[in-house]
Coordinates of C-alpha atoms and ligand atoms in Angstrom, one line a residue:
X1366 CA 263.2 71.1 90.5
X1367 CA 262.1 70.6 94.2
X1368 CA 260.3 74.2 93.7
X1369 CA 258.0 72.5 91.2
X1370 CA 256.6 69.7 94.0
X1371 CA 256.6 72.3 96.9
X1372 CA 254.5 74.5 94.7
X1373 CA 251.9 72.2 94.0
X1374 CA 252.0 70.5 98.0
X1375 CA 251.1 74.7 99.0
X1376 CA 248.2 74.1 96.4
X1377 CA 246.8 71.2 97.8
X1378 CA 247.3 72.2 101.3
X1379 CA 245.1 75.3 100.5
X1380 CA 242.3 73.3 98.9
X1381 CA 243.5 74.7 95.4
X1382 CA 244.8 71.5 93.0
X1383 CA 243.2 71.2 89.9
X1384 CA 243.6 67.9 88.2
X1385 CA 242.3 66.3 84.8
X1386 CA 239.8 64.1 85.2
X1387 CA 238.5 61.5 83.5
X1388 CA 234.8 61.8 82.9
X1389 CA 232.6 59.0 80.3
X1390 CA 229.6 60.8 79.6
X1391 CA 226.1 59.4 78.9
X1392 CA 224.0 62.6 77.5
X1393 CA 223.0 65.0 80.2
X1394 CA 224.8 63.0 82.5
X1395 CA 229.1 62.6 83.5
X1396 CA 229.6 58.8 85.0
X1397 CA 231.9 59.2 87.6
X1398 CA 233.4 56.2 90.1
X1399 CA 230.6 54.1 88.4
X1400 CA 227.8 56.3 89.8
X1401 CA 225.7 58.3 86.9
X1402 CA 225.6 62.3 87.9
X1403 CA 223.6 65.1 86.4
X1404 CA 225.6 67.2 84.7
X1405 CA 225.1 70.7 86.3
X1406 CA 228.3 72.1 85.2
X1407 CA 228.4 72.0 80.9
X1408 CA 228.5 74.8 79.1
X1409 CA 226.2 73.2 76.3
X1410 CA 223.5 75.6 77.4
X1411 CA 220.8 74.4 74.9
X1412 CA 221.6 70.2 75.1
X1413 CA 222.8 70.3 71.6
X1414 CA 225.7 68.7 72.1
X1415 CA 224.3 64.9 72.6
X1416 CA 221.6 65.9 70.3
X1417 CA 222.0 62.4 68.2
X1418 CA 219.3 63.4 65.2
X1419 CA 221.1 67.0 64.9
X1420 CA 224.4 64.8 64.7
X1421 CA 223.3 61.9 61.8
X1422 CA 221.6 65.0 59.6
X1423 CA 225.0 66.4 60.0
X1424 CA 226.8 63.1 59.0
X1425 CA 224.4 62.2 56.3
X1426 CA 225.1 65.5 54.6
X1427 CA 227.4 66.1 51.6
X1428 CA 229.6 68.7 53.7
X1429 CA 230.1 66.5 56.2
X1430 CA 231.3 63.2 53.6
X1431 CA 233.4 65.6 51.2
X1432 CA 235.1 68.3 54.0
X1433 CA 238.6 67.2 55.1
X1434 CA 239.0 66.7 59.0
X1435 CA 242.0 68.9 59.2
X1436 CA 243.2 72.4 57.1
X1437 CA 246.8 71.4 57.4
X1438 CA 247.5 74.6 57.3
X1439 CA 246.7 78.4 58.5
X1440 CA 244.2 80.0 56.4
X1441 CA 246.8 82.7 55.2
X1442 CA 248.7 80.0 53.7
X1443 CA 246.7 76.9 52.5
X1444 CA 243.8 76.4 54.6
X1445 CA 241.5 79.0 53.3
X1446 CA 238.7 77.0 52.2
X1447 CA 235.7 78.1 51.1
X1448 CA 233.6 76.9 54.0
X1449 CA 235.3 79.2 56.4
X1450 CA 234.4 82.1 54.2
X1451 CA 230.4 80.9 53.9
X1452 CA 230.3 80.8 57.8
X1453 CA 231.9 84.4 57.7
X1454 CA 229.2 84.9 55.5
X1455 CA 226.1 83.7 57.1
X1456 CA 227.4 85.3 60.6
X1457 CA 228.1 88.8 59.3
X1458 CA 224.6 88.4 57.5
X1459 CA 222.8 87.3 60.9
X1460 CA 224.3 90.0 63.0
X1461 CA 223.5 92.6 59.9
X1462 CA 227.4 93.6 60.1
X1463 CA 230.0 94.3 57.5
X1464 CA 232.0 91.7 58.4
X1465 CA 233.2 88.2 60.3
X1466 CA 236.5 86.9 61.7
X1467 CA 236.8 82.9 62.1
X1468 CA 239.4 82.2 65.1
X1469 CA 240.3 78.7 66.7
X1470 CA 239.0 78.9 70.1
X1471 CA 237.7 82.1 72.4
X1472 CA 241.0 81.7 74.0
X1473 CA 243.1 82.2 70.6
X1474 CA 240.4 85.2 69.5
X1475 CA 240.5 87.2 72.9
X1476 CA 244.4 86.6 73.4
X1477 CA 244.9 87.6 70.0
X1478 CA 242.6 90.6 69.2
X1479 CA 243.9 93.4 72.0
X1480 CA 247.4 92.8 71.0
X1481 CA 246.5 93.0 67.3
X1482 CA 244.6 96.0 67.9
X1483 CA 246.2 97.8 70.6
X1484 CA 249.7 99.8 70.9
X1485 CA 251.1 102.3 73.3
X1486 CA 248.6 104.7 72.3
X1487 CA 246.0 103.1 73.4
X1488 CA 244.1 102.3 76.8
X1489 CA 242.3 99.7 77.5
X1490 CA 239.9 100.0 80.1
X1491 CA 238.6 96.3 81.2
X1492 CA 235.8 95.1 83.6
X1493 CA 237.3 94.1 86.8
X1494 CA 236.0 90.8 86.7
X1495 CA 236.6 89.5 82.2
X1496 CA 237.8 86.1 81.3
X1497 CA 241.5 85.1 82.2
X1498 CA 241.7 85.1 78.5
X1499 CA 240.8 88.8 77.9
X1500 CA 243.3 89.6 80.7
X1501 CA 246.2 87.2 78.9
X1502 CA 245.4 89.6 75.8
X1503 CA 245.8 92.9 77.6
X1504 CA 248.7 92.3 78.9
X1505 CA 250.6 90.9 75.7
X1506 CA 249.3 93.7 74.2
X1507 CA 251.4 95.9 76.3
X1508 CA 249.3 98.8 76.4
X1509 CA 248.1 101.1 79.1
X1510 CA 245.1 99.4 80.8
X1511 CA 242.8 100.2 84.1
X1512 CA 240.6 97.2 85.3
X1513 CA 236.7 99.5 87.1
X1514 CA 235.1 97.8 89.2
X1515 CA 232.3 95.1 88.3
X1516 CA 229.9 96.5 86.4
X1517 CA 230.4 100.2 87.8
X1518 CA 229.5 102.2 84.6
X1519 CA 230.1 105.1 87.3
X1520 CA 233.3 104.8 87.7
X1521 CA 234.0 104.0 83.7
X1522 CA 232.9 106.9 83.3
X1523 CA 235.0 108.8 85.9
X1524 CA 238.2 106.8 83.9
X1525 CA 236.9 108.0 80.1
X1526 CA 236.8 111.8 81.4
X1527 CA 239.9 111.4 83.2
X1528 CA 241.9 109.6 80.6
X1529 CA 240.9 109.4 77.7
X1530 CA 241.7 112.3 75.8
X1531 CA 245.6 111.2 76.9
X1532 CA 245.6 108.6 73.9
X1533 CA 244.7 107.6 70.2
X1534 CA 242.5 104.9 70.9
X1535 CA 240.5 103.6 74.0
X1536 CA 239.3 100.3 74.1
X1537 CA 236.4 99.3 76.8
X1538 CA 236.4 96.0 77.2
X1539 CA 233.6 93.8 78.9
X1540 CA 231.3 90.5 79.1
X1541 CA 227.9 90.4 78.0
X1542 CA 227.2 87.4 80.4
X1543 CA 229.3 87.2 83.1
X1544 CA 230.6 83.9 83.8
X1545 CA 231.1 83.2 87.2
X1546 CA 228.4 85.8 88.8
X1547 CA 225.9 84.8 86.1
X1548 CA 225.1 88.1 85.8
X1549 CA 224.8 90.8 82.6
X1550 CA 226.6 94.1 81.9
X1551 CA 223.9 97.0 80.5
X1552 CA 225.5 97.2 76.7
X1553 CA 223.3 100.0 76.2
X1554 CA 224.6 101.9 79.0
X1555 CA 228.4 101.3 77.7
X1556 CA 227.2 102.2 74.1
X1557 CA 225.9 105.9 75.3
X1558 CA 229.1 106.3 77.4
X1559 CA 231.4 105.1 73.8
X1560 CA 229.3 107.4 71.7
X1561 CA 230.8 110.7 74.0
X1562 CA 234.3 110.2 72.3
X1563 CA 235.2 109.5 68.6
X1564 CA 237.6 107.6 69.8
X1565 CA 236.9 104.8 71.9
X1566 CA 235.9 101.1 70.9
X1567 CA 233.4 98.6 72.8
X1568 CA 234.9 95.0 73.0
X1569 CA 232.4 92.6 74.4
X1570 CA 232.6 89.0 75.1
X1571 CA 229.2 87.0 74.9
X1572 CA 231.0 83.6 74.9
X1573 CA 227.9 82.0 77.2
X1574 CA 225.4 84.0 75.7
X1575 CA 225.5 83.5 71.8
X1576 CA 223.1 80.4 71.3
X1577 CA 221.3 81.5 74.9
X1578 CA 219.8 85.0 74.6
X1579 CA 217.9 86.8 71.9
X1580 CA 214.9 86.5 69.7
X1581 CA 217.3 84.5 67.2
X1582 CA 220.2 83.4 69.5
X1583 CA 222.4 86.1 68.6
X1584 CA 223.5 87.2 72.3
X1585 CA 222.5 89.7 74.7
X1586 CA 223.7 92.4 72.2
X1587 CA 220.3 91.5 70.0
X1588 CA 218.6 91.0 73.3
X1589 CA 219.5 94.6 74.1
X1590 CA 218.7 95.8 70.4
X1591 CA 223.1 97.3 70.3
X1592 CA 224.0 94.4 68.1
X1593 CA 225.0 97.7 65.4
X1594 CA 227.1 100.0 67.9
X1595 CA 229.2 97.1 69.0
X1596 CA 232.3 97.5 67.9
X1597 CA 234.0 94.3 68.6
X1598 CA 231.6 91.3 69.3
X1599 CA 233.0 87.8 70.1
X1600 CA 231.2 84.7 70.6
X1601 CA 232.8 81.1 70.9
X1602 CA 231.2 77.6 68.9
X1603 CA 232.1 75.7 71.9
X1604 CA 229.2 76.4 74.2
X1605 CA 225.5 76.6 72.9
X1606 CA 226.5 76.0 69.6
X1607 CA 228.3 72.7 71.0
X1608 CA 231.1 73.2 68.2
X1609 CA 234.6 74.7 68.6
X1610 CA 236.0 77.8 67.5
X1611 CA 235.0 81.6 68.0
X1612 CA 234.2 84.5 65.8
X1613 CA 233.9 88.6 65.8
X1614 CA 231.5 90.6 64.3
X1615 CA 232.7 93.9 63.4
X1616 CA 233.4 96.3 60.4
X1617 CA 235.1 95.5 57.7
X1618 CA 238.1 97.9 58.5
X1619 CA 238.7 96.1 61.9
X1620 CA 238.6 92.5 60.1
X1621 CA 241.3 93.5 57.6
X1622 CA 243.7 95.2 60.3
X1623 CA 242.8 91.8 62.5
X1624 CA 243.6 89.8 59.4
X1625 CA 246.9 91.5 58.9
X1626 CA 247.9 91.8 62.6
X1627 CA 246.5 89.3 64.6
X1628 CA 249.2 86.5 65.8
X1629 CA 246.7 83.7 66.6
X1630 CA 244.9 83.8 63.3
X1631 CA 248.3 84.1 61.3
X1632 CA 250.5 81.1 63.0
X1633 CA 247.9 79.2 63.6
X1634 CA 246.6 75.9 61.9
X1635 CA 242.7 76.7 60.9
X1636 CA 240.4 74.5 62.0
X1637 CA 239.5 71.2 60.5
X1638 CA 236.9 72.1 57.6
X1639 CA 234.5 69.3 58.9
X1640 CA 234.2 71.7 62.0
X1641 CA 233.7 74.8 60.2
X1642 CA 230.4 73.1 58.7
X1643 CA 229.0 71.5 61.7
X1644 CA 229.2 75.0 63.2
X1645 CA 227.6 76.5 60.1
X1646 CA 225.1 73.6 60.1
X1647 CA 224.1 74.2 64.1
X1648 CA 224.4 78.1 63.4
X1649 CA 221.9 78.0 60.4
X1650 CA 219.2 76.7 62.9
X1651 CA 219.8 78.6 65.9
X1652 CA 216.8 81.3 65.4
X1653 CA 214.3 78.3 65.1
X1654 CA 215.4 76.8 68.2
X1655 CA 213.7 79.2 70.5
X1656 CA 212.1 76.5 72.4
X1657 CA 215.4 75.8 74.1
X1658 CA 216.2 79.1 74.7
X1659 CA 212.3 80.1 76.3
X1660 CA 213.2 76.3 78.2
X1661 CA 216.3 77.3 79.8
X1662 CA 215.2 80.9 81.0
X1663 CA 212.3 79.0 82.8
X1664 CA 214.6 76.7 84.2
X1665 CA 216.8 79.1 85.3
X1666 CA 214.3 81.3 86.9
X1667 CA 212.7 78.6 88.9
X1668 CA 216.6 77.0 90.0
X1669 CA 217.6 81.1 90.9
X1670 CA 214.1 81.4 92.9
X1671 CA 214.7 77.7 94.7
X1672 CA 218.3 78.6 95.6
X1673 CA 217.6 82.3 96.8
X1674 CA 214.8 80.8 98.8
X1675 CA 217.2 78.4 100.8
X1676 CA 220.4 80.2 100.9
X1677 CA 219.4 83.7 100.7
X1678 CA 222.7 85.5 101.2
X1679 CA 224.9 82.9 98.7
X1680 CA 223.9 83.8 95.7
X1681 CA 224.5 87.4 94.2
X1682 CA 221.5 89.3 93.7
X1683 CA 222.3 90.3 90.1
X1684 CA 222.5 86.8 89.1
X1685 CA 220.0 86.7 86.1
X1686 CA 221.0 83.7 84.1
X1687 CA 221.4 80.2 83.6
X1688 CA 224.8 80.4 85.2
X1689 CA 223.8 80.3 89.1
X1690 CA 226.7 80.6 91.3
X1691 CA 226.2 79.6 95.1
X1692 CA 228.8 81.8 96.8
X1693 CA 229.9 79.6 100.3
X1694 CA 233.1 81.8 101.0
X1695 CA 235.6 79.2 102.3
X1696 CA 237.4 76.9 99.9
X1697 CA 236.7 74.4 101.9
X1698 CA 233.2 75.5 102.3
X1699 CA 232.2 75.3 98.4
X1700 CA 234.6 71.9 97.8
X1701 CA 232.5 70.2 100.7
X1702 CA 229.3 71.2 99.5
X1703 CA 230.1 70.3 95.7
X1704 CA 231.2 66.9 97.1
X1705 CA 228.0 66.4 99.3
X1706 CA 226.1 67.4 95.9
X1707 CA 228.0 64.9 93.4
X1708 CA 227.0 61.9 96.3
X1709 CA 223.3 63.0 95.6
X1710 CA 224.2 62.7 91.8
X1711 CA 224.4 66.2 90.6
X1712 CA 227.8 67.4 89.0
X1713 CA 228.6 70.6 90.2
X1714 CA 232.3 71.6 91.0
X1715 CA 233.9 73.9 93.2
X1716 CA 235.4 77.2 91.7
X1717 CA 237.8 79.2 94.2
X1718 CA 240.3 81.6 93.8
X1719 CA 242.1 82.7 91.7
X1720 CA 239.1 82.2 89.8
X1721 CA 237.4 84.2 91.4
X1722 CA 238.2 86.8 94.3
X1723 CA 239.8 85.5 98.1
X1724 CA 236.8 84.6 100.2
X1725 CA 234.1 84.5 97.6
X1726 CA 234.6 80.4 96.3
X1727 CA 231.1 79.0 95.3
X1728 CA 229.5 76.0 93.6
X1729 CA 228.9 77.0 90.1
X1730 CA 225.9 75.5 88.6
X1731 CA 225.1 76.1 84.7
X1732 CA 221.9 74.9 83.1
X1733 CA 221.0 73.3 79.8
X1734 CA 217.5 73.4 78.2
X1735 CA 217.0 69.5 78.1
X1736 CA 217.0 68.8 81.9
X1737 CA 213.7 67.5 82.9
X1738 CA 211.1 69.0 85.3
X1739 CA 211.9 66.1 87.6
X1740 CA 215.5 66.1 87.4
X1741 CA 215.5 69.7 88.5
X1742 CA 212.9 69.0 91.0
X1743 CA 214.9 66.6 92.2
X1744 CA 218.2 68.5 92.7
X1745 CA 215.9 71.5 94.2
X1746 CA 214.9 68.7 96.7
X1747 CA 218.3 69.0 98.1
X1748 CA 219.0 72.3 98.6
X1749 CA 217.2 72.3 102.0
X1750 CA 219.2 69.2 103.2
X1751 CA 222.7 69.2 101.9
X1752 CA 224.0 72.1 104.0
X1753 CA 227.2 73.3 105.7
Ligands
PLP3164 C1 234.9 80.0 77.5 C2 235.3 81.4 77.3 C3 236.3 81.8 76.4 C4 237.2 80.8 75.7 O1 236.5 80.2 74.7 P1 237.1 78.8 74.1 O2 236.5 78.7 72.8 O3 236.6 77.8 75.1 O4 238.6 79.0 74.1 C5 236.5 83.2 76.3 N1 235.8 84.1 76.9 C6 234.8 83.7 77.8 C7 234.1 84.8 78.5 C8 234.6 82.4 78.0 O5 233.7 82.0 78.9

C-alpha cells in the first residue's frame, strides 16, 4: 500500500492536500485556532442559515414536532411521504412548470440525471468548465459527449451543426452561475440555439443562483425571463435556501422517465421528512426576502469594484456575481495570500487545480447578504496591503 502514502507526499509537495477540518462556527463567522474569522467562503448566500428567528418559527411549528427525522427508506419503497410531494408541489407551481423531482443532494441529482436520461444515442455537449458532479454524470452515462469552451456559444453552435443530426437526442448541458469564475452563461442565447433542432434538451445547473437571483429567487432562468424553455433546471437546498437536498423543474414526461430510470433517486434513502419541510418552510418565503437578495448584489458590486481596483488583472472580467474569485496563478501564490487573509480574520481558502485549470489557482471569495458595511469595509481595507 506504499503507493497510497507516496501519492498523497506528491500532493503535498505540490501544494495540493486537502484535509477536513474542524471549523466551530459563531454566525457569520468560522473560529479557527481560537481566533474568530469572517466567513468569506459559505455558500449560504442570503445568511439564512444562522438565521435563529427563521429556525424557532420552524421548530415551533406542527411540521416540524410531528415529521420523523429520517424516511427509513427510498421513496419508491416506503418513504414517500406526503411532504415530499407538497414541496414538489409548491416548486413546480413557483417555477409555473408541469412538474418537480425531489433528489438527496446536487451531487446525487446531477450524477444521476444524464445517465438516467442519456444512452448511446445521445450527445451530450457540456460547458468546458460544469461542476465535477455534472462531469461524474456524463461519464457514467456512457454516452457520446464534447466539453466547448467556457461560455463559447460560437463554438456550440459549430458542434450542434456538425453533430447533431448524428443522434436521437442532444443534451446541452451548462451552469447558470458559474462557480468558480463567478460568472453567468446567456440562457437566452442557449435557448435560441436549442429551439433550431427538435431534438436537443437544455440542462442547466443554478445550484448558487436559486435563492440569489430573480424577482422571487427562482434563479437566473427567471432573471432571464427562459424559466419555460428550460428543459432541465436543477437547483440544490444546500446553499441560499441553507437546507439540503436538490430538485428539477421540468415536464412531466421527463419526471416519470427520471422516476423510472434514475439510480440515485431509486437506491437511495429519501431524505429525513423534517428536512423536506424546513426546505418547504424556507422555500415558501423566498420571494419576500428580496431585501437579501438587492443586499448581496450591492455588496457584491462594491467587493468586485474594490478588488478590480487593486488587483486589476486577477479577477476575470466576466465575474458578475457574489462569487468573486481572485485569480493569483501559482499554488503557492493563492495558498499564501488566503493564509495572509485568514491572519487578518477573513476566511477565504485557496482553490487550485484540479479545480480549476493549471496556472489559474485563486482565492475564492463568496458573499452573504448579512455582512455588515463595516465588516466589508474592513476586509476591502486590506486588499491594498496584504499583497504577494
Ligand atoms: C454545490 C453544487 C452541486 C452539488 O450540490 P450538493 O447539494 O452540495 O450536493 C452541484 N452543482 C453545482 C454547480 C454546485 O455548485
Amino acid at each position: 500500500m506504499q503507493h497510497f502514502k507516496h501519492a498523497l507526499e506528491e500532493l503535498k509537495a505540490q501544494d495540493r492536500l486537502r484535509r477536513l477540518p474542524d471549523l466551530p462556527q459563531q454566525g457569520r463567522y468560522i473560529v479557527s485556532d481560537g481566533l474568530k474569522l469572517l466567513n468569506l467562503s459559505s455558500n449560504d448566500y442570503l445568511g439564512l442559515a444562522h438565521d435563529k428567528a427563521l429556525r424557532h418559527e420552524f421548530l415551533n411549528s406542527e411540521a416540524c414536532r410531528n415529521l420523523p427525522w429520517s424516511s427509513s427508506s427510498s421513496r419508491l419503497l416506503t418513504g414517500g411521504f406526503p411532504i415530499y410531494q407538497e414541496l414538489e408541489a409548491l416548486l413546480a407551481a413557483r417555477y409555473q412548470r408541469e412538474a418537480a423531482l425531489l433528489f438527496n443532494s446536487g451531487y446525487h441529482a446531477n450524477v444521476g440525471i444524464l445517465p438516467a436520461l442519456a444512452d448511446k444515442k445521445t450527445l451530450i455537449l457540456a460547458d468546458k468548465w460544469v461542476h465535477a458532479s455534472l462531469i461524474d454524470g456524463i461519464r457514467l452515462s456512457g454516452a457520446d459527449y464534447l466539453r466547448y469552451r467556457h461560455n463559447d456559444y460560437a463554438q456550440l453552435e459549430r458542434l450542434l451543426e456538425q453533430r447533431a443530426a448524428d443522434y436521437r437526442c442532444v443534451i446541452i448541458v451548462t451552469e447558470s452561475l458559474f462557480s468558480m469564475d463567478g460568472d453567468t452563461a446567456d440562457l437566452p442565447h442557449l435557448v435560441r440555439l436549442k429551439k433550431r433542432y427538435g431534438h436537443v434538451l437544455l440542462y442547466v445547473d443554478e445550484a448558487h443562483a436559486v435563492g440569489a437571483y430573480g424577482e422571487t429567487g427562482l434563479g437566473l432562468a427567471e432573471m432571464q425571463d427562459c424559466v419555460a424553455d428550460i428543459d432541465i433546471l436543477t437547483g440544490t437546498f444546500g446553499k441560499a435556501l441553507a437546507s439540503v437536498g436538490a430538485f428539477a423543474v421540468c415536464s412531466g414526461l421527463i419526471k416519470e422517465y427520471l422516476t423510472n430510470h434514475m439510480r440515485t433517486l431509486i437506491f437511495s434513502t429519501a431524505l429525513p421528512p423534517v428536512n423536506m419541510a424546513w426546505t418547504h418552510f424556507v422555500f415558501r418565503q423566498l420571494p419576500g426576502m428580496k431585501a437579501r437578495r438587492e443586499r448581496l448584489a450591492g455588496i457584491s458590486r462594491r467587493l468586485r469594484e474594490a478588488v478590480a481596483a487593486h488587483h486589476p488583472s486577477p479577477m476575470p472580467a466576466a465575474a458578475n456575481s457574489h462569487i468573486i474569485p481572485c485569480v493569483l496563478g501559482s499554488n503557492g501564490a493563492a495558498v499564501k495570500q488566503a493564509q495572509a487573509w485568514q491572519k487578518q480574520g477573513y476566511y477565504c481558502l485557496p482553490i487550485r487545480p484540479p479545480t480549476v485549470p493549471p496556472g489559474s489557482a485563486r482565492v475564492r471569495l463568496s458573499l452573504t447578504a448579512d455582512i455588515s458595511d463595516d465588516e466589508l469595509d474592513g476586509f476591502i481595507q486590506t486588499l491594498g496591503i496584504v499583497d504577494n
